[in-house]
Tab-separated table of C-alpha atoms in Angstrom:
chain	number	residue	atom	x	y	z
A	354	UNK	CA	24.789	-128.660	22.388
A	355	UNK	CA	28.319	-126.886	21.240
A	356	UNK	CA	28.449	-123.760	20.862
A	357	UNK	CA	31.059	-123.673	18.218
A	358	UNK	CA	30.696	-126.647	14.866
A	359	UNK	CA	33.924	-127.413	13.649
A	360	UNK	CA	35.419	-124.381	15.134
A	361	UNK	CA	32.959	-121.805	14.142
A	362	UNK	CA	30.004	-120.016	16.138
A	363	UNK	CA	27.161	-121.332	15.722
A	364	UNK	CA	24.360	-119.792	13.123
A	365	UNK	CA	21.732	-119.611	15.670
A	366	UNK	CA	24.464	-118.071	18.153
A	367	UNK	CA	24.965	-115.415	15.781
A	368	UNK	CA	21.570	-114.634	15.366
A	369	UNK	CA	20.929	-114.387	18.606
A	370	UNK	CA	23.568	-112.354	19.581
A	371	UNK	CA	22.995	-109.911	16.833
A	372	UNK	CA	18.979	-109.938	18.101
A	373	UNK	CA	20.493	-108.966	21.296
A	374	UNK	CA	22.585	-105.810	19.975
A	375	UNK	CA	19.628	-104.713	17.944
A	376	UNK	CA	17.403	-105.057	21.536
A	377	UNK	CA	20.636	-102.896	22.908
A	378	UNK	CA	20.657	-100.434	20.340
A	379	UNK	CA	16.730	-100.131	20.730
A	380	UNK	CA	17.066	-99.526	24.501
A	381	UNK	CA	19.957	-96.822	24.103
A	382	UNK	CA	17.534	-94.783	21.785
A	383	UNK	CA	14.589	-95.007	24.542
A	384	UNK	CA	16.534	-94.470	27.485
A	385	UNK	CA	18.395	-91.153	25.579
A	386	UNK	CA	13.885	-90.349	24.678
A	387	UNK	CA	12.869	-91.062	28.220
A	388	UNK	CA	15.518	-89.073	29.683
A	389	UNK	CA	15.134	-86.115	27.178
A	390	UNK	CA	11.616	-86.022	28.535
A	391	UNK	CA	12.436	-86.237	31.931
A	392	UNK	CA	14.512	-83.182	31.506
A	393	UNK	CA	11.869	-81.365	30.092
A	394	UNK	CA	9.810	-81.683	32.847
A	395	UNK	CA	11.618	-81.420	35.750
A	396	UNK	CA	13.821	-78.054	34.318
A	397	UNK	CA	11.699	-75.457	33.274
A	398	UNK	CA	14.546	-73.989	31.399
A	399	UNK	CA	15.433	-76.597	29.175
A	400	UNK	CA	15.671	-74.503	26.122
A	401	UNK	CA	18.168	-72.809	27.750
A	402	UNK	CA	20.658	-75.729	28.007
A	403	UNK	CA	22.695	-75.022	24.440
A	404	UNK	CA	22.919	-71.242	26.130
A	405	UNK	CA	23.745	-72.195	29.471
A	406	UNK	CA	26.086	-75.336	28.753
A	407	UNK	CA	27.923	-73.418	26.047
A	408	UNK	CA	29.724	-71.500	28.681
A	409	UNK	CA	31.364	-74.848	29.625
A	410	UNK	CA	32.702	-75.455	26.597
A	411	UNK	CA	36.877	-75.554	25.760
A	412	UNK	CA	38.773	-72.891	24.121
A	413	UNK	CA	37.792	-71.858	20.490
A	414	UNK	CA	39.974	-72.848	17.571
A	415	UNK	CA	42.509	-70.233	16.618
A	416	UNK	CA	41.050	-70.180	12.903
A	417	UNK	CA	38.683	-67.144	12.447
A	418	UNK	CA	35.905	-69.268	10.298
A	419	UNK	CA	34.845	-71.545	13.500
A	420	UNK	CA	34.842	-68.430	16.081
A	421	UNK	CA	31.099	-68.251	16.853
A	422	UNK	CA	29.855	-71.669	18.740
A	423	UNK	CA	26.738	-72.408	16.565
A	424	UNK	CA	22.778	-72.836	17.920
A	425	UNK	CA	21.945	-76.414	17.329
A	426	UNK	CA	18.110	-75.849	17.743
A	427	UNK	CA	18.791	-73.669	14.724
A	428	UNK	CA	21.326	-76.256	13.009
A	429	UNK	CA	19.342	-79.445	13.686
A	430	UNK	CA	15.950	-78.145	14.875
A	431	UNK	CA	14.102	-77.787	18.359
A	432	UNK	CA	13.912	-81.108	20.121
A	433	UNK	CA	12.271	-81.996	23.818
A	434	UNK	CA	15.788	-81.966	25.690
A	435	UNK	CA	17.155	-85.385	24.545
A	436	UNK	CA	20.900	-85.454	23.919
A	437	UNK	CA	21.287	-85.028	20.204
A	438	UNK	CA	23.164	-88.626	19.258
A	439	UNK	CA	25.894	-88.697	16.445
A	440	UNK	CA	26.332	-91.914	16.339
A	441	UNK	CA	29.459	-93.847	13.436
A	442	UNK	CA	29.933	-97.002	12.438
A	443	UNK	CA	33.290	-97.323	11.193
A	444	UNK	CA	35.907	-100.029	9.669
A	445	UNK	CA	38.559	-100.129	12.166
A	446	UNK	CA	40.484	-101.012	9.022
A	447	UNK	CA	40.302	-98.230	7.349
A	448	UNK	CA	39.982	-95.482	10.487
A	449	UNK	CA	37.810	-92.099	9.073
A	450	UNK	CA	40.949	-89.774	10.027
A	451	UNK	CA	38.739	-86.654	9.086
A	452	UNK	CA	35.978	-87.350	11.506
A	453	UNK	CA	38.351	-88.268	14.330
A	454	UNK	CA	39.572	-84.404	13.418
A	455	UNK	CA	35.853	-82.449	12.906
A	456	UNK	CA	35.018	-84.500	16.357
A	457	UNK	CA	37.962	-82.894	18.323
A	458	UNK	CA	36.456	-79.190	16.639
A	459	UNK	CA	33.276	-80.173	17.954
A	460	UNK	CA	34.455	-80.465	21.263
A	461	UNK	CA	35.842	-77.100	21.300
A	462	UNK	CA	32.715	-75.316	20.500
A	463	UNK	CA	30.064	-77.766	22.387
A	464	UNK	CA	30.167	-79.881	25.223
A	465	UNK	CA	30.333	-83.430	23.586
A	466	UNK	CA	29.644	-86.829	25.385
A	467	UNK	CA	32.270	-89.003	23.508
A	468	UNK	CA	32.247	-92.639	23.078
A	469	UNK	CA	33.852	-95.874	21.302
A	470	UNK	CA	32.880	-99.093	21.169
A	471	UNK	CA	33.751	-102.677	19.663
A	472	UNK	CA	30.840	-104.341	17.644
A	473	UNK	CA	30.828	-108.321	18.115
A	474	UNK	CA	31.712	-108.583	14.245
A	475	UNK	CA	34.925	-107.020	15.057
A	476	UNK	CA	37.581	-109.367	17.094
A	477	UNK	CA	40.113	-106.489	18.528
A	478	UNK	CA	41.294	-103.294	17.876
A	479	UNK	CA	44.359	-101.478	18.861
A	480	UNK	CA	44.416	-99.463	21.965
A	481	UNK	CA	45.328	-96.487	20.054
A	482	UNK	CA	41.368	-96.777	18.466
A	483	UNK	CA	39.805	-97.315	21.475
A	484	UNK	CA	40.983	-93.905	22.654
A	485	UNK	CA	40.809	-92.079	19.940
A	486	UNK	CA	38.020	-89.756	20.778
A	487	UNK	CA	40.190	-89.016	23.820
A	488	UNK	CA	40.069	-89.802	27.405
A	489	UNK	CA	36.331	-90.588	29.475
A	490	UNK	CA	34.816	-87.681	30.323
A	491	UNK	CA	34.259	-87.447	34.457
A	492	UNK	CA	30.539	-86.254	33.783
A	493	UNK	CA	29.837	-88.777	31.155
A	494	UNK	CA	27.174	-90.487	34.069
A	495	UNK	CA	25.021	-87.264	33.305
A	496	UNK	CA	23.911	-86.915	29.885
A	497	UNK	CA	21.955	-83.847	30.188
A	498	UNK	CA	25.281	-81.521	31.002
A	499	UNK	CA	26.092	-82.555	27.141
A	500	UNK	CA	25.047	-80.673	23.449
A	501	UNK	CA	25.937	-83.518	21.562
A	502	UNK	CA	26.876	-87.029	21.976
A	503	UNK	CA	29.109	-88.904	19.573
A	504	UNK	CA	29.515	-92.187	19.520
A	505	UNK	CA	31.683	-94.134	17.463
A	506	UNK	CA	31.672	-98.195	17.214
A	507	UNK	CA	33.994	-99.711	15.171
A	508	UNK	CA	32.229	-102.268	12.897
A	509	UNK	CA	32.555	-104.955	9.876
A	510	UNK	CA	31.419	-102.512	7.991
A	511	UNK	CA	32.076	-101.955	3.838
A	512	UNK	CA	30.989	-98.217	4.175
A	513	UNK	CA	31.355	-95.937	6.665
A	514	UNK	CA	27.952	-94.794	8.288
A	515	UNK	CA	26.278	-91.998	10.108
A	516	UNK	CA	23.281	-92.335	12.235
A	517	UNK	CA	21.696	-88.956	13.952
A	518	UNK	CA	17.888	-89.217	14.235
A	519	UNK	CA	16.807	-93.317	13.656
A	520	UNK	CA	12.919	-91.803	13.150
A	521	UNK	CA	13.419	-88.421	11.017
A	522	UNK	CA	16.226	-89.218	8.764
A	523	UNK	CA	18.094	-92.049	7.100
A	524	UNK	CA	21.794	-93.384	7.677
A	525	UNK	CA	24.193	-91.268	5.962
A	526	UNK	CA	27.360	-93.003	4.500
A	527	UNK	CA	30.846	-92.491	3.054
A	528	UNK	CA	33.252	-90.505	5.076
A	529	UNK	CA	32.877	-87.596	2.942
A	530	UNK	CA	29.140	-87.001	3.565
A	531	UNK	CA	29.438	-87.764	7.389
A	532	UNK	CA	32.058	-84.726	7.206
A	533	UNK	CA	29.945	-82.416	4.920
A	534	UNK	CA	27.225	-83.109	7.658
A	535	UNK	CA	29.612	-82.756	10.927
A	536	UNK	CA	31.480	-79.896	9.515
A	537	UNK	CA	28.180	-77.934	8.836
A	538	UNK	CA	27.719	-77.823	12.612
A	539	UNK	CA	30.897	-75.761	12.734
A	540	UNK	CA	30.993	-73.317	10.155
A	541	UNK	CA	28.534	-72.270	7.115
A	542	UNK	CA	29.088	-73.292	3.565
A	543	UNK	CA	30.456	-70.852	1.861
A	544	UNK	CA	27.454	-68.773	0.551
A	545	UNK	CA	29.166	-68.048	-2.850
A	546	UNK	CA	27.983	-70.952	-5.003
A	547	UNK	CA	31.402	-71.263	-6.883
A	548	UNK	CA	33.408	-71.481	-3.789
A	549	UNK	CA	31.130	-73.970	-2.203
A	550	UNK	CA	30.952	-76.054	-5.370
A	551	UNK	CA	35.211	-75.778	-5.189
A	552	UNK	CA	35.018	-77.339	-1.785
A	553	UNK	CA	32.796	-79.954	-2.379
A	554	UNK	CA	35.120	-80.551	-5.714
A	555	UNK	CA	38.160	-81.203	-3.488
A	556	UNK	CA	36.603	-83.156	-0.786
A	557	UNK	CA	35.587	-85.100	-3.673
A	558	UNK	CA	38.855	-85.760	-5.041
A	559	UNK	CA	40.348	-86.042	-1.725
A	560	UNK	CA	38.693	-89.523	-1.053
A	561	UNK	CA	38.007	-90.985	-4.409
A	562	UNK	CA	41.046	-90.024	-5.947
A	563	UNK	CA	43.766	-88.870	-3.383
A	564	UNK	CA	42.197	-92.093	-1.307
A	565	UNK	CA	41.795	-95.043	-3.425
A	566	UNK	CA	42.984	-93.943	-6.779
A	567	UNK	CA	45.460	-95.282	-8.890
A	568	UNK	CA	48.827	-94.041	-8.875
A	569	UNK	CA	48.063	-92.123	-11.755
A	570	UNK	CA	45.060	-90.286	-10.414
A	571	UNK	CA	46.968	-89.347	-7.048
A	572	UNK	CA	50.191	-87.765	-8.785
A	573	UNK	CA	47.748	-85.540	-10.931
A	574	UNK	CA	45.564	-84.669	-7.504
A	575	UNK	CA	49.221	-83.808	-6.058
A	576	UNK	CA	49.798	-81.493	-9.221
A	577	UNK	CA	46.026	-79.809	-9.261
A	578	UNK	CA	46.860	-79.225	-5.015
A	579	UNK	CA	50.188	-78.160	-5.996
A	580	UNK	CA	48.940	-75.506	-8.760
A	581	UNK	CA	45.801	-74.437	-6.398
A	582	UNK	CA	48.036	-73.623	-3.302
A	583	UNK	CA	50.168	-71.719	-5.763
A	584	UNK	CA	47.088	-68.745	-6.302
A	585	UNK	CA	46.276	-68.975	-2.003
A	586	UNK	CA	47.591	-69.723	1.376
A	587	UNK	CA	44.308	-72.576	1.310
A	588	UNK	CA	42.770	-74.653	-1.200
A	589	UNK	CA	39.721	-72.425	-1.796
A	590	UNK	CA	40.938	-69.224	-1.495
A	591	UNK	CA	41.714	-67.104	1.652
A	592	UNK	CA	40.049	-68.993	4.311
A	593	UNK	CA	40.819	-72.762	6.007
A	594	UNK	CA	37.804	-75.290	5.139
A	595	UNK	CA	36.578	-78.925	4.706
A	596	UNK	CA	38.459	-78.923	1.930
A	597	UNK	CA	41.848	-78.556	3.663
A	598	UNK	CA	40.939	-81.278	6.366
A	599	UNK	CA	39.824	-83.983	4.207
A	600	UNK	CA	42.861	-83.419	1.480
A	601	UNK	CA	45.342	-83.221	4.831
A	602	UNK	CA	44.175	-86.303	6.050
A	603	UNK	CA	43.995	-88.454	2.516
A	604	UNK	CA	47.107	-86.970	1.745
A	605	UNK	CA	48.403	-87.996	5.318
A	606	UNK	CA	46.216	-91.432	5.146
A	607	UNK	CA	48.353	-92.387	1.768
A	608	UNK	CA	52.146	-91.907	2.709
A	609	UNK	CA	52.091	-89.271	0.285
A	610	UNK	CA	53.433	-86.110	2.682
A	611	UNK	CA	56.954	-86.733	2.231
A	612	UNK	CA	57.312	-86.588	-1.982
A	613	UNK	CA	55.512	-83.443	-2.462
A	614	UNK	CA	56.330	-80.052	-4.207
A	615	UNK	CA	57.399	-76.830	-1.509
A	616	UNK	CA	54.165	-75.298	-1.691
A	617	UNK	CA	52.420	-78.435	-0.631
A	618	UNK	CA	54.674	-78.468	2.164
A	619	UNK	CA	54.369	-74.911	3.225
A	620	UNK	CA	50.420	-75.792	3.129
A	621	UNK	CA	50.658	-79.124	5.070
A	622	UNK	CA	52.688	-76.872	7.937
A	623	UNK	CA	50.182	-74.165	8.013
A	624	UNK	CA	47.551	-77.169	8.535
A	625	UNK	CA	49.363	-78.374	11.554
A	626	UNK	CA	50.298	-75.262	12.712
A	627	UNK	CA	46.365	-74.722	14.232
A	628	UNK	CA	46.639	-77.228	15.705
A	629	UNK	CA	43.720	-79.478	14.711
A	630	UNK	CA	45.113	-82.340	13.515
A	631	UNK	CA	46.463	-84.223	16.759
A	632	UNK	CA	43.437	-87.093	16.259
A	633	UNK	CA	44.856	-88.220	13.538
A	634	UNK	CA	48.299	-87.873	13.306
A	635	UNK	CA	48.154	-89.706	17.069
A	636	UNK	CA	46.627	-92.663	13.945
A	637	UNK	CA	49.550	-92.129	11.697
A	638	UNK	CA	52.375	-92.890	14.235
């Protein structure tokens, strides 16, 4: 019996194949348990890995606000050892340009096990995607020298989704909750209420109106951005944040860099100037 009827796969093929990445996915989470365990057990200091393996981390950013490398026992709670799995599903159509830039700030305050792959619903994707989390790390056989692993597989997928713990917590989707969540493991929210309410404002508008609004909506975002940058060097005040990464990248993401007023300008070259935003600009090209 064909394989293919009238040129497409077959509907039992299909099924099969997607038991067989669900079998996959299954025996990635036991193997990362099993080994976690392991760990425990053979290293009676295994508390002291986010200590120890925090000295092997890359230079911190120059930006005074992600200094301190953060305790993810304290972050994400005690676990038995097992690498702590960040794992994205993402539309290689529409690329999440603001993870691809929180993921390279990860890796300068942790030691991160980065990985991409192609789901079966996806046919190709352009070499500049399949390294876009950078090049293979030459530990990457030993997943207990690692904080975090992130892995990101590029997916048919309508909404962007974030998988960390598969028993404690639900998927987490939309590129602007997947960034609230990575972005927390880098810096506090702001613990004024009104400044933290700001941010989340302007991550807000950043993807559903600098994103996919209407022409309309993005030329009054560009005029609120224009009059906020106006009052401070950044978009909430004196210090960088979420905020300025996710309106960068939209803004960046839409063409719209070019046709805006001086102060946007002067704020889109202080965003560059640390140096952050290689990931996706490396996209943009």
């Amino acid at each position: 019996m064909s394989m293919y009827q009238n040129g497409d796969m077959d509907p039992a093929v299909r099924a099969l194949e997607a038991r067989q990445d669900e079998i996959m996915r299954k025996l990635y989470e036991l193997k990362a348990a099993v080994e976690g365990l392991a760990k425990t057990v053979t290293t009676p200091d295994a508390d002291l890995d986010v200590t120890v393996s925090s000295s092997l981390s890359s230079q911190s950013s120059s930006c005074d606000i992600f200094k301190a490398t953060k305790n993810l026992d304290a972050l994400l709670g005690k676990d038995l050892g097992a690498l702590r799995d960040i794992v994205i599903n993402a539309n290689p159509a529409q690329p999440p340009l603001t993870l691809l830039v929180l993921h390279s700030l990860l890796c300068q305050h942790y030691r991160v096990l980065s990985t991409v792959h192609v789901h079966s619903s996806v046919s190709s994707v352009p070499p500049q995607l399949l390294s876009c989390l950078g090049p293979k790390h030459a530990d990457s056989y030993a997943r207990h020298m690692f904080q975090l692993g992130f892995t990101l597989i590029w997916k048919d997928v309508p909404k962007l989704e974030m998988k960390f713990s598969i028993r404690n917590m639900c998927p987490i989707e939309g590129e602007a909750n997947v960034a609230r969540f990575l972005f927390k493991l880098l810096a506090p929210y702001p613990s004024d209420a009104a400044v933290a309410t700001l941010v989340d404002t302007w991550v807000d508008i950043a993807f559903y109106q600098l994103a996919d609004g209407s022409a309309k909506e993005q030329a009054a975002v560009l005029r609120a951005l224009g009059s906020a940058l106006g009052h401070a060097p950044w978009l909430c005040g004196p210090e960088f944040s979420l905020a300025d990464i996710a309106c960068y990248c939209c803004l960046s993401q839409n063409g719209s860099t070019s046709a805006t007023a001086a102060n946007i300008q002067r704020w889109i070259k202080s965003c560059e100037n640390l140096g952050h935003f290689g990931p996706a600009k490396l996209l943009l090209k």
